[in-house]
Amino acid sequence: MDFLEIVGQVPLKGGVEISGAKNSALPILAATLLSQQEVKIKSLPQVVDIKAMALLLQNLGANLEWLDPNTLQISAKSLRHTEATYDLVRKMRASILVLGPLLARFKECLVSLPGGCAIGARPVDLHLKAMQQLGAEIKIEQGYIHAKAPKGLKGNDILFDKISVTGTENALMAASLAKGITRIINAAKEPEITQLCAFLQSGGVEIEGVGSSELKIRGVENDALNLKDIQIIPDRIEAGTYLCVGAITNSQLKIHRIIPNHIQAITDKLIEIGFSLDIQENSIEIYPAKKRQAFEITTKEYPGFPTDMQAQFMALATQCLGTSVIEETLFENRFMHASELQRLGANISLKTNIATISGSTELTGSDVMATDLRASSALILAALVAKGVSRVHRIYHLDRGYERLEDKINALGAKVARLKEK
């Protein structure tokens, strides 16, 4: 198992190019199961979750060819299986995304209950209820979801009691081959959903209300779609993370290949803290702040402040003047990084879903353990400003969602080494 050794308080300067968005790539990879035409997907990030999804598609019988490290050609014309087995699905929660396309195209499938980060309950009930509203019969037996719709799926209203990104994505993919019109009410509005809609529209699916909380889908009454090639949008969470690298080290950094309006909640907060930003069409440059002020954050669904950035801002809060408050409203048990930041010297108190962070704290290098994907990046941020050497263990979480993170940070001047545990 690998760990990262980080020398703190090293000056940083330069630029970073943002990779394709993992959270857009995963549903788009799953959606290729709907296509009878070969599809080329560009700007795929080389991260563990993408490789796991590619392996799952291959296991289902899709033909895959990597044309370069970030471009994958997929043909799902002659799938052999409709069973997503436990040994593949357990590796990541996003595997549930194959449920909608397999059920829509083949009228029956068997999908193992998924794995992934240990962040709260994250139940799959919303996915199952959506499939049932389209006419599917669902049984859960021995850890597997058995879904079938012998006469095919039929358009209907799907009302999500709670906003769900992957639930919306599964419903969209299932509805794309359902007969008639489906309305998804209380749909998620993330940019990743918008890109999935564009991908499905390229195959002939009519979708109204893209980018809003109500989507209207007219299914294609064929056995499959003819999807077109696509390039994955830049990763807004990776972009936000590297802006936080600049913010916590108070460095001048330029972030390339981004869509600034996807991260407005993040840039607005950085400006409020005291940073100057030069925002261009596809880049943002952050400049050192004379004074970094404490702040308050409440995580919300897009376009609100993303839950996937609260850990990084908790690390940043340790270096701001005054007391910062972070309220997590979307997931339970998502402050596991707080105790690890405390090992570096952070002054953090927790009360249910609210974290209070006292700033202007001198951090000291130590051994810390990553508990999930975004927590691992928060620990790296803190280690960059800690006095001495830090070691971040269990970075397999990091490898699930960040492409070549240590290479990108080292290119800015950092001293980060990937080493093997003894």
CSV table of C-alpha atoms in Angstrom, one decimal:
chain,number,residue,atom,x,y,z
A,1,MET,CA,0.0,0.0,0.0
A,2,ASP,CA,1.3,3.5,-0.9
A,3,PHE,CA,1.5,6.6,1.2
A,4,LEU,CA,2.5,10.2,0.5
A,5,GLU,CA,5.4,11.9,2.3
A,6,ILE,CA,5.0,15.7,2.2
A,7,VAL,CA,7.6,18.4,3.1
A,8,GLY,CA,5.7,21.4,4.4
A,9,GLN,CA,6.1,25.1,3.9
A,10,VAL,CA,7.7,24.9,0.5
A,11,PRO,CA,6.9,27.9,-1.8
A,12,LEU,CA,4.6,27.1,-4.7
A,13,LYS,CA,4.2,28.8,-8.1
A,14,GLY,CA,3.0,27.9,-11.6
A,15,GLY,CA,0.0,26.4,-13.3
A,16,VAL,CA,-2.1,23.2,-13.2
A,17,GLU,CA,-4.2,21.7,-16.0
A,18,ILE,CA,-7.5,20.2,-14.8
A,19,SER,CA,-8.4,16.6,-15.8
A,20,GLY,CA,-11.8,15.4,-17.0
A,21,ALA,CA,-14.5,15.1,-14.3
A,22,LYS,CA,-14.7,11.7,-12.8
A,23,ASN,CA,-18.3,12.3,-11.8
A,24,SER,CA,-19.3,13.1,-15.4
A,25,ALA,CA,-17.3,10.3,-16.9
A,26,LEU,CA,-18.8,7.5,-14.7
A,27,PRO,CA,-22.5,8.0,-15.8
A,28,ILE,CA,-21.4,8.6,-19.4
A,29,LEU,CA,-19.4,5.3,-19.4
A,30,ALA,CA,-22.5,3.6,-18.0
A,31,ALA,CA,-24.7,5.2,-20.7
A,32,THR,CA,-22.6,3.6,-23.4
A,33,LEU,CA,-24.5,0.4,-22.5
A,34,LEU,CA,-27.5,2.0,-24.2
A,35,SER,CA,-25.7,2.4,-27.5
A,36,GLN,CA,-25.5,0.0,-30.5
A,37,GLN,CA,-22.9,2.3,-32.1
A,38,GLU,CA,-19.2,2.5,-31.2
A,39,VAL,CA,-18.5,5.5,-29.0
A,40,LYS,CA,-15.3,7.4,-28.3
A,41,ILE,CA,-14.9,9.2,-24.9
A,42,LYS,CA,-12.2,11.7,-24.6
A,43,SER,CA,-10.6,13.4,-21.5
A,44,LEU,CA,-11.2,10.5,-19.2
A,45,PRO,CA,-9.2,10.9,-16.0
A,46,GLN,CA,-6.8,8.1,-15.2
A,47,VAL,CA,-8.2,7.3,-11.8
A,48,VAL,CA,-9.2,4.0,-10.0
A,49,ASP,CA,-12.9,4.6,-10.3
A,50,ILE,CA,-12.8,5.0,-14.1
A,51,LYS,CA,-10.7,1.9,-14.4
A,52,ALA,CA,-13.1,0.0,-12.3
A,53,MET,CA,-16.1,1.1,-14.4
A,54,ALA,CA,-14.2,0.2,-17.6
A,55,LEU,CA,-13.6,-3.3,-16.2
A,56,LEU,CA,-17.3,-3.6,-15.3
A,57,LEU,CA,-18.3,-2.7,-18.8
A,58,GLN,CA,-15.8,-5.2,-20.2
A,59,ASN,CA,-17.1,-7.9,-17.9
A,60,LEU,CA,-20.6,-7.2,-19.2
A,61,GLY,CA,-19.3,-7.9,-22.7
A,62,ALA,CA,-18.5,-4.5,-24.1
A,63,ASN,CA,-15.4,-4.2,-26.3
A,64,LEU,CA,-13.0,-1.6,-25.0
A,65,GLU,CA,-9.9,0.0,-26.6
A,66,TRP,CA,-7.7,2.7,-25.0
A,67,LEU,CA,-6.7,4.9,-27.9
A,68,ASP,CA,-4.5,6.9,-25.5
A,69,PRO,CA,-4.3,7.2,-21.7
A,70,ASN,CA,-7.4,9.4,-21.6
A,71,THR,CA,-9.4,8.3,-24.6
A,72,LEU,CA,-11.5,5.1,-24.6
A,73,GLN,CA,-13.4,3.6,-27.5
A,74,ILE,CA,-16.4,1.4,-26.5
A,75,SER,CA,-18.7,-0.9,-28.4
A,76,ALA,CA,-21.6,-2.3,-26.4
A,77,LYS,CA,-23.3,-3.7,-29.6
A,78,SER,CA,-23.0,-7.3,-28.6
A,79,LEU,CA,-23.2,-7.5,-24.8
A,80,ARG,CA,-23.1,-11.0,-23.4
A,81,HIS,CA,-24.2,-10.5,-19.8
A,82,THR,CA,-26.6,-8.4,-17.8
A,83,GLU,CA,-25.2,-9.3,-14.4
A,84,ALA,CA,-23.0,-6.8,-12.6
A,85,THR,CA,-21.2,-9.0,-10.0
A,86,TYR,CA,-20.2,-8.2,-6.4
A,87,ASP,CA,-16.5,-8.6,-7.0
A,88,LEU,CA,-16.6,-5.6,-9.5
A,89,VAL,CA,-19.4,-3.5,-8.0
A,90,ARG,CA,-18.1,-3.6,-4.4
A,91,LYS,CA,-15.2,-1.4,-5.5
A,92,MET,CA,-17.3,1.8,-6.0
A,93,ARG,CA,-20.7,3.0,-5.3
A,94,ALA,CA,-21.2,4.5,-8.8
A,95,SER,CA,-21.5,1.0,-10.2
A,96,ILE,CA,-25.2,1.3,-9.4
A,97,LEU,CA,-25.3,3.5,-12.6
A,98,VAL,CA,-25.4,0.4,-14.8
A,99,LEU,CA,-28.8,-0.5,-13.4
A,100,GLY,CA,-30.8,2.0,-15.5
A,101,PRO,CA,-29.2,1.3,-18.9
A,102,LEU,CA,-29.1,-2.5,-18.5
A,103,LEU,CA,-32.8,-2.6,-17.4
A,104,ALA,CA,-33.9,-0.2,-20.2
A,105,ARG,CA,-32.0,-2.1,-23.0
A,106,PHE,CA,-32.4,-5.7,-22.0
A,107,LYS,CA,-35.6,-5.6,-19.8
A,108,GLU,CA,-33.8,-7.5,-17.0
A,109,CYS,CA,-30.6,-7.3,-15.0
A,110,LEU,CA,-28.9,-8.4,-11.8
A,111,VAL,CA,-26.8,-5.7,-10.1
A,112,SER,CA,-24.9,-6.2,-6.8
A,113,LEU,CA,-25.5,-3.7,-4.1
A,114,PRO,CA,-22.5,-1.2,-4.4
A,115,GLY,CA,-19.5,-0.2,-2.3
A,116,GLY,CA,-17.3,3.0,-2.2
A,117,CYS,CA,-16.6,5.7,0.3
A,118,ALA,CA,-18.0,5.1,3.9
A,119,ILE,CA,-19.9,8.4,4.0
A,120,GLY,CA,-23.2,8.0,5.8
A,121,ALA,CA,-26.0,5.8,4.6
A,122,ARG,CA,-26.2,6.8,0.9
A,123,PRO,CA,-29.1,4.3,0.3
A,124,VAL,CA,-30.0,3.0,-3.2
A,125,ASP,CA,-33.8,3.2,-2.5
A,126,LEU,CA,-34.2,6.3,-4.6
A,127,HIS,CA,-32.8,4.4,-7.6
A,128,LEU,CA,-35.0,1.4,-7.1
A,129,LYS,CA,-38.1,3.6,-6.6
A,130,ALA,CA,-37.4,5.4,-9.9
A,131,MET,CA,-37.1,2.1,-11.7
A,132,GLN,CA,-40.4,0.9,-10.2
A,133,GLN,CA,-42.1,4.1,-11.3
A,134,LEU,CA,-41.1,3.2,-14.8
A,135,GLY,CA,-42.8,-0.2,-14.4
A,136,ALA,CA,-39.9,-2.4,-13.3
A,137,GLU,CA,-40.3,-5.2,-10.8
A,138,ILE,CA,-37.6,-5.1,-8.2
A,139,LYS,CA,-36.4,-7.8,-5.7
A,140,ILE,CA,-33.4,-7.7,-3.5
A,141,GLU,CA,-32.0,-11.2,-2.8
A,142,GLN,CA,-28.6,-12.2,-1.3
A,143,GLY,CA,-27.1,-8.7,-1.8
A,144,TYR,CA,-28.3,-8.4,-5.4
A,145,ILE,CA,-30.9,-6.1,-7.1
A,146,HIS,CA,-32.9,-8.2,-9.5
A,147,ALA,CA,-34.8,-5.9,-11.8
A,148,LYS,CA,-37.1,-6.8,-14.7
A,149,ALA,CA,-39.6,-5.2,-17.0
A,150,PRO,CA,-40.7,-7.9,-19.5
A,151,LYS,CA,-42.7,-5.5,-21.7
A,152,GLY,CA,-40.1,-2.8,-21.4
A,153,LEU,CA,-40.1,0.4,-19.3
A,154,LYS,CA,-42.9,2.9,-19.7
A,155,GLY,CA,-42.7,6.7,-19.2
A,156,ASN,CA,-44.1,8.1,-16.0
A,157,ASP,CA,-43.6,10.8,-13.4
A,158,ILE,CA,-40.6,10.2,-11.1
A,159,LEU,CA,-40.6,12.3,-8.0
A,160,PHE,CA,-37.4,12.3,-5.9
A,161,ASP,CA,-38.2,12.9,-2.2
A,162,LYS,CA,-34.6,13.9,-1.8
A,163,ILE,CA,-32.3,15.3,-4.5
A,164,SER,CA,-30.0,12.6,-5.8
A,165,VAL,CA,-27.3,13.1,-8.4
A,166,THR,CA,-26.8,9.4,-9.3
A,167,GLY,CA,-30.5,8.7,-8.8
A,168,THR,CA,-31.3,11.4,-11.4
A,169,GLU,CA,-28.7,9.9,-13.8
A,170,ASN,CA,-30.1,6.4,-13.5
A,171,ALA,CA,-33.6,7.7,-14.1
A,172,LEU,CA,-32.4,9.7,-17.1
A,173,MET,CA,-30.7,6.6,-18.7
A,174,ALA,CA,-33.7,4.3,-18.0
A,175,ALA,CA,-36.2,6.9,-19.4
A,176,SER,CA,-34.2,7.3,-22.6
A,177,LEU,CA,-35.5,3.9,-23.9
A,178,ALA,CA,-38.8,4.0,-22.0
A,179,LYS,CA,-42.0,4.2,-24.1
A,180,GLY,CA,-43.6,7.7,-23.9
A,181,ILE,CA,-42.7,10.6,-21.7
A,182,THR,CA,-41.0,10.6,-18.3
A,183,ARG,CA,-40.9,13.6,-16.0
A,184,ILE,CA,-38.2,13.7,-13.3
A,185,ILE,CA,-39.3,16.1,-10.6
A,186,ASN,CA,-36.8,17.4,-8.0
A,187,ALA,CA,-34.0,16.4,-10.3
A,188,ALA,CA,-30.3,17.2,-9.5
A,189,LYS,CA,-28.9,20.2,-11.5
A,190,GLU,CA,-25.2,19.5,-11.5
A,191,PRO,CA,-23.1,20.2,-14.6
A,192,GLU,CA,-22.4,16.4,-14.8
A,193,ILE,CA,-26.2,15.9,-15.2
A,194,THR,CA,-26.2,18.5,-18.0
A,195,GLN,CA,-23.4,16.7,-19.8
A,196,LEU,CA,-25.2,13.3,-19.5
A,197,CYS,CA,-28.3,15.0,-21.0
A,198,ALA,CA,-26.2,16.2,-23.9
A,199,PHE,CA,-24.8,12.7,-24.4
A,200,LEU,CA,-28.3,11.1,-24.5
A,201,GLN,CA,-29.6,13.9,-26.8
A,202,SER,CA,-26.8,13.0,-29.2
A,203,GLY,CA,-28.4,9.6,-29.5
A,204,GLY,CA,-31.8,11.0,-30.3
A,205,VAL,CA,-33.4,11.3,-26.9
A,206,GLU,CA,-35.5,14.4,-26.5
A,207,ILE,CA,-34.9,16.1,-23.1
A,208,GLU,CA,-36.5,19.4,-22.0
A,209,GLY,CA,-35.6,21.4,-18.9
A,210,VAL,CA,-31.9,20.6,-19.0
A,211,GLY,CA,-30.2,22.4,-16.0
A,212,SER,CA,-33.4,22.8,-14.1
A,213,SER,CA,-35.0,20.7,-11.3
A,214,GLU,CA,-37.7,19.2,-13.7
A,215,LEU,CA,-36.6,17.2,-16.7
A,216,LYS,CA,-39.0,15.9,-19.4
A,217,ILE,CA,-37.7,13.0,-21.4
A,218,ARG,CA,-39.3,11.4,-24.5
A,219,GLY,CA,-37.8,8.0,-24.9
A,220,VAL,CA,-36.5,6.6,-28.2
A,221,GLU,CA,-38.7,3.6,-29.1
A,222,ASN,CA,-35.8,1.4,-30.3
A,223,ASP,CA,-33.8,-1.4,-28.7
A,224,ALA,CA,-30.8,0.9,-28.4
A,225,LEU,CA,-29.5,4.4,-29.0
A,226,ASN,CA,-26.9,5.7,-31.5
A,227,LEU,CA,-24.7,7.8,-29.2
A,228,LYS,CA,-22.0,10.1,-30.5
A,229,ASP,CA,-18.4,10.7,-29.4
A,230,ILE,CA,-18.0,13.1,-26.4
A,231,GLN,CA,-15.3,14.9,-24.4
A,232,ILE,CA,-15.7,14.9,-20.7
A,233,ILE,CA,-16.0,18.3,-19.0
A,234,PRO,CA,-13.3,19.5,-16.6
A,235,ASP,CA,-13.5,18.4,-13.0
A,236,ARG,CA,-14.9,21.2,-11.0
A,237,ILE,CA,-13.9,19.6,-7.6
A,238,GLU,CA,-10.3,19.1,-8.8
A,239,ALA,CA,-10.3,22.8,-9.9
A,240,GLY,CA,-11.6,23.9,-6.5
A,241,THR,CA,-9.0,21.7,-4.8
A,242,TYR,CA,-6.1,23.3,-6.7
A,243,LEU,CA,-7.5,26.8,-6.0
A,244,CYS,CA,-7.4,25.7,-2.3
A,245,VAL,CA,-3.7,24.6,-2.8
A,246,GLY,CA,-3.0,28.2,-3.8
A,247,ALA,CA,-5.2,29.6,-1.0
A,248,ILE,CA,-3.8,27.6,1.9
A,249,THR,CA,-0.2,28.2,0.9
A,250,ASN,CA,-1.0,31.8,-0.1
A,251,SER,CA,0.6,31.3,-3.5
A,252,GLN,CA,0.0,32.7,-7.0
A,253,LEU,CA,-1.3,29.8,-9.1
A,254,LYS,CA,-3.1,29.5,-12.4
A,255,ILE,CA,-5.7,26.8,-13.0
A,256,HIS,CA,-6.1,25.9,-16.6
A,257,ARG,CA,-8.9,24.0,-18.5
A,258,ILE,CA,-11.9,24.8,-16.3
A,259,ILE,CA,-15.4,26.1,-16.7
A,260,PRO,CA,-15.5,29.0,-14.2
A,261,ASN,CA,-19.3,29.2,-13.8
A,262,HIS,CA,-19.3,25.6,-12.6
A,263,ILE,CA,-17.3,26.6,-9.5
A,264,GLN,CA,-18.8,30.0,-8.7
A,265,ALA,CA,-19.8,29.0,-5.2
A,266,ILE,CA,-16.1,28.2,-4.6
A,267,THR,CA,-14.7,31.3,-6.2
A,268,ASP,CA,-17.2,33.6,-4.4
A,269,LYS,CA,-16.1,32.1,-1.1
A,270,LEU,CA,-12.4,32.6,-1.9
A,271,ILE,CA,-13.1,36.3,-2.8
A,272,GLU,CA,-15.0,36.7,0.5
A,273,ILE,CA,-12.0,35.2,2.4
A,274,GLY,CA,-9.8,37.9,0.8
A,275,PHE,CA,-8.2,36.5,-2.3
A,276,SER,CA,-8.0,38.2,-5.7
A,277,LEU,CA,-8.9,36.1,-8.7
A,278,ASP,CA,-8.4,36.7,-12.4
A,279,ILE,CA,-11.3,34.7,-14.0
A,280,GLN,CA,-11.0,34.1,-17.7
A,281,GLU,CA,-13.0,32.0,-20.1
A,282,ASN,CA,-11.2,28.7,-19.3
A,283,SER,CA,-8.8,29.6,-16.5
A,284,ILE,CA,-8.6,31.2,-13.1
A,285,GLU,CA,-5.5,32.7,-11.5
A,286,ILE,CA,-5.4,33.1,-7.7
A,287,TYR,CA,-3.2,35.7,-6.0
A,288,PRO,CA,-1.9,35.8,-2.4
A,289,ALA,CA,-4.2,37.6,0.1
A,290,LYS,CA,-2.9,40.3,2.5
A,291,LYS,CA,-5.3,39.0,5.1
A,292,ARG,CA,-7.4,35.7,5.1
A,293,GLN,CA,-10.6,36.2,7.0
A,294,ALA,CA,-12.6,33.4,8.7
A,295,PHE,CA,-15.8,32.3,6.9
A,296,GLU,CA,-19.0,30.3,7.1
A,297,ILE,CA,-20.1,27.6,4.8
A,298,THR,CA,-23.3,25.5,4.5
A,299,THR,CA,-23.1,22.7,2.0
A,300,LYS,CA,-26.0,22.6,-0.5
A,301,GLU,CA,-26.9,20.9,-3.8
A,302,TYR,CA,-25.6,22.6,-7.0
A,303,PRO,CA,-25.4,25.5,-7.6
A,304,GLY,CA,-24.8,25.9,-3.8
A,305,PHE,CA,-21.5,25.2,-2.0
A,306,PRO,CA,-20.4,21.6,-2.9
A,307,THR,CA,-20.1,19.0,-0.1
A,308,ASP,CA,-17.1,17.6,-2.0
A,309,MET,CA,-15.2,20.9,-1.1
A,310,GLN,CA,-16.0,21.2,2.6
A,311,ALA,CA,-13.0,19.1,3.7
A,312,GLN,CA,-10.6,21.3,1.7
A,313,PHE,CA,-12.1,24.5,3.1
A,314,MET,CA,-11.8,23.0,6.6
A,315,ALA,CA,-8.0,22.7,6.0
A,316,LEU,CA,-8.0,26.3,4.7
A,317,ALA,CA,-9.9,27.6,7.7
A,318,THR,CA,-6.9,26.6,10.0
A,319,GLN,CA,-4.9,29.4,8.3
A,320,CYS,CA,-7.6,32.1,8.3
A,321,LEU,CA,-8.0,34.9,10.9
A,322,GLY,CA,-10.8,34.2,13.4
A,323,THR,CA,-13.3,31.3,13.8
A,324,SER,CA,-14.8,29.6,10.8
A,325,VAL,CA,-18.0,27.5,10.8
A,326,ILE,CA,-18.9,24.7,8.3
A,327,GLU,CA,-22.3,23.1,8.3
A,328,GLU,CA,-22.7,19.8,6.4
A,329,THR,CA,-26.3,19.3,5.3
A,330,LEU,CA,-26.1,16.7,2.6
A,331,PHE,CA,-24.3,13.7,4.2
A,332,GLU,CA,-24.0,12.3,7.7
A,333,ASN,CA,-20.6,11.3,9.1
A,334,ARG,CA,-18.7,13.5,6.7
A,335,PHE,CA,-16.3,15.1,9.2
A,336,MET,CA,-14.0,12.1,9.6
A,337,HIS,CA,-11.1,14.2,8.4
A,338,ALA,CA,-11.4,16.6,11.4
A,339,SER,CA,-9.7,14.2,13.9
A,340,GLU,CA,-6.8,13.7,11.4
A,341,LEU,CA,-6.4,17.5,10.9
A,342,GLN,CA,-6.3,17.7,14.7
A,343,ARG,CA,-3.3,15.4,14.6
A,344,LEU,CA,-1.5,18.1,12.6
A,345,GLY,CA,-2.5,20.7,15.2
A,346,ALA,CA,-5.8,22.0,13.9
A,347,ASN,CA,-8.2,23.5,16.5
A,348,ILE,CA,-11.6,22.0,15.5
A,349,SER,CA,-14.7,21.3,17.5
A,350,LEU,CA,-17.6,19.2,16.2
A,351,LYS,CA,-21.3,19.3,17.2
A,352,THR,CA,-23.4,16.9,15.1
A,353,ASN,CA,-23.2,18.3,11.5
A,354,ILE,CA,-21.4,21.6,12.4
A,355,ALA,CA,-17.6,22.1,12.6
A,356,THR,CA,-16.1,25.1,14.2
A,357,ILE,CA,-12.4,25.9,13.3
A,358,SER,CA,-10.2,28.3,15.1
A,359,GLY,CA,-7.8,29.9,12.6
A,360,SER,CA,-4.2,31.2,12.5
A,361,THR,CA,-3.0,27.9,13.7
A,362,GLU,CA,0.6,26.7,13.2
A,363,LEU,CA,0.3,23.1,11.9
A,364,THR,CA,3.1,20.5,12.6
A,365,GLY,CA,3.9,17.5,10.4
A,366,SER,CA,2.6,14.1,11.5
A,367,ASP,CA,1.3,10.8,10.3
A,368,VAL,CA,-2.4,11.0,9.3
A,369,MET,CA,-4.8,8.6,7.7
A,370,ALA,CA,-7.2,9.4,4.8
A,371,THR,CA,-10.8,8.2,5.5
A,372,ASP,CA,-12.4,9.1,2.1
A,373,LEU,CA,-11.6,10.7,-1.2
A,374,ARG,CA,-12.0,14.4,-0.3
A,375,ALA,CA,-10.6,14.0,3.2
A,376,SER,CA,-7.4,12.8,1.6
A,377,SER,CA,-7.0,16.0,-0.4
A,378,ALA,CA,-7.7,18.1,2.8
A,379,LEU,CA,-4.9,16.3,4.6
A,380,ILE,CA,-2.5,17.0,1.7
A,381,LEU,CA,-3.5,20.7,1.8
A,382,ALA,CA,-2.8,20.9,5.5
A,383,ALA,CA,0.5,19.0,5.1
A,384,LEU,CA,1.6,21.6,2.5
A,385,VAL,CA,1.6,24.3,5.2
A,386,ALA,CA,2.6,22.2,8.2
A,387,LYS,CA,6.1,22.6,9.7
A,388,GLY,CA,8.2,19.6,9.0
A,389,VAL,CA,7.3,16.3,7.3
A,390,SER,CA,3.8,14.7,7.1
A,391,ARG,CA,2.9,11.2,5.9
A,392,VAL,CA,-0.6,10.7,4.5
A,393,HIS,CA,-1.6,7.0,4.7
A,394,ARG,CA,-4.4,5.0,2.9
A,395,ILE,CA,-4.2,7.1,-0.2
A,396,TYR,CA,-6.0,4.5,-2.2
A,397,HIS,CA,-9.0,6.9,-1.5
A,398,LEU,CA,-7.1,9.7,-3.2
A,399,ASP,CA,-6.4,7.5,-6.3
A,400,ARG,CA,-10.1,7.0,-6.7
A,401,GLY,CA,-10.7,10.5,-7.8
A,402,TYR,CA,-7.5,12.6,-8.4
A,403,GLU,CA,-5.3,12.0,-11.5
A,404,ARG,CA,-1.6,12.3,-10.8
A,405,LEU,CA,-2.1,14.6,-7.8
A,406,GLU,CA,1.5,14.4,-6.5
A,407,ASP,CA,2.9,15.0,-10.0
A,408,LYS,CA,0.7,18.1,-10.5
A,409,ILE,CA,1.6,19.5,-7.1
A,410,ASN,CA,5.3,18.8,-7.5
A,411,ALA,CA,5.2,20.7,-10.8
A,412,LEU,CA,4.3,23.7,-8.7
A,413,GLY,CA,7.5,23.3,-6.6
A,414,ALA,CA,6.1,21.0,-3.8
A,415,LYS,CA,8.1,18.1,-2.3
A,416,VAL,CA,5.7,15.2,-2.3
A,417,ALA,CA,6.9,11.6,-2.7
A,418,ARG,CA,4.8,8.4,-3.1
A,419,LEU,CA,6.3,5.6,-1.1
A,420,LYS,CA,5.4,2.1,-0.2
A,421,GLU,CA,4.3,1.1,3.3
A,422,LYS,CA,6.9,-1.2,5.0
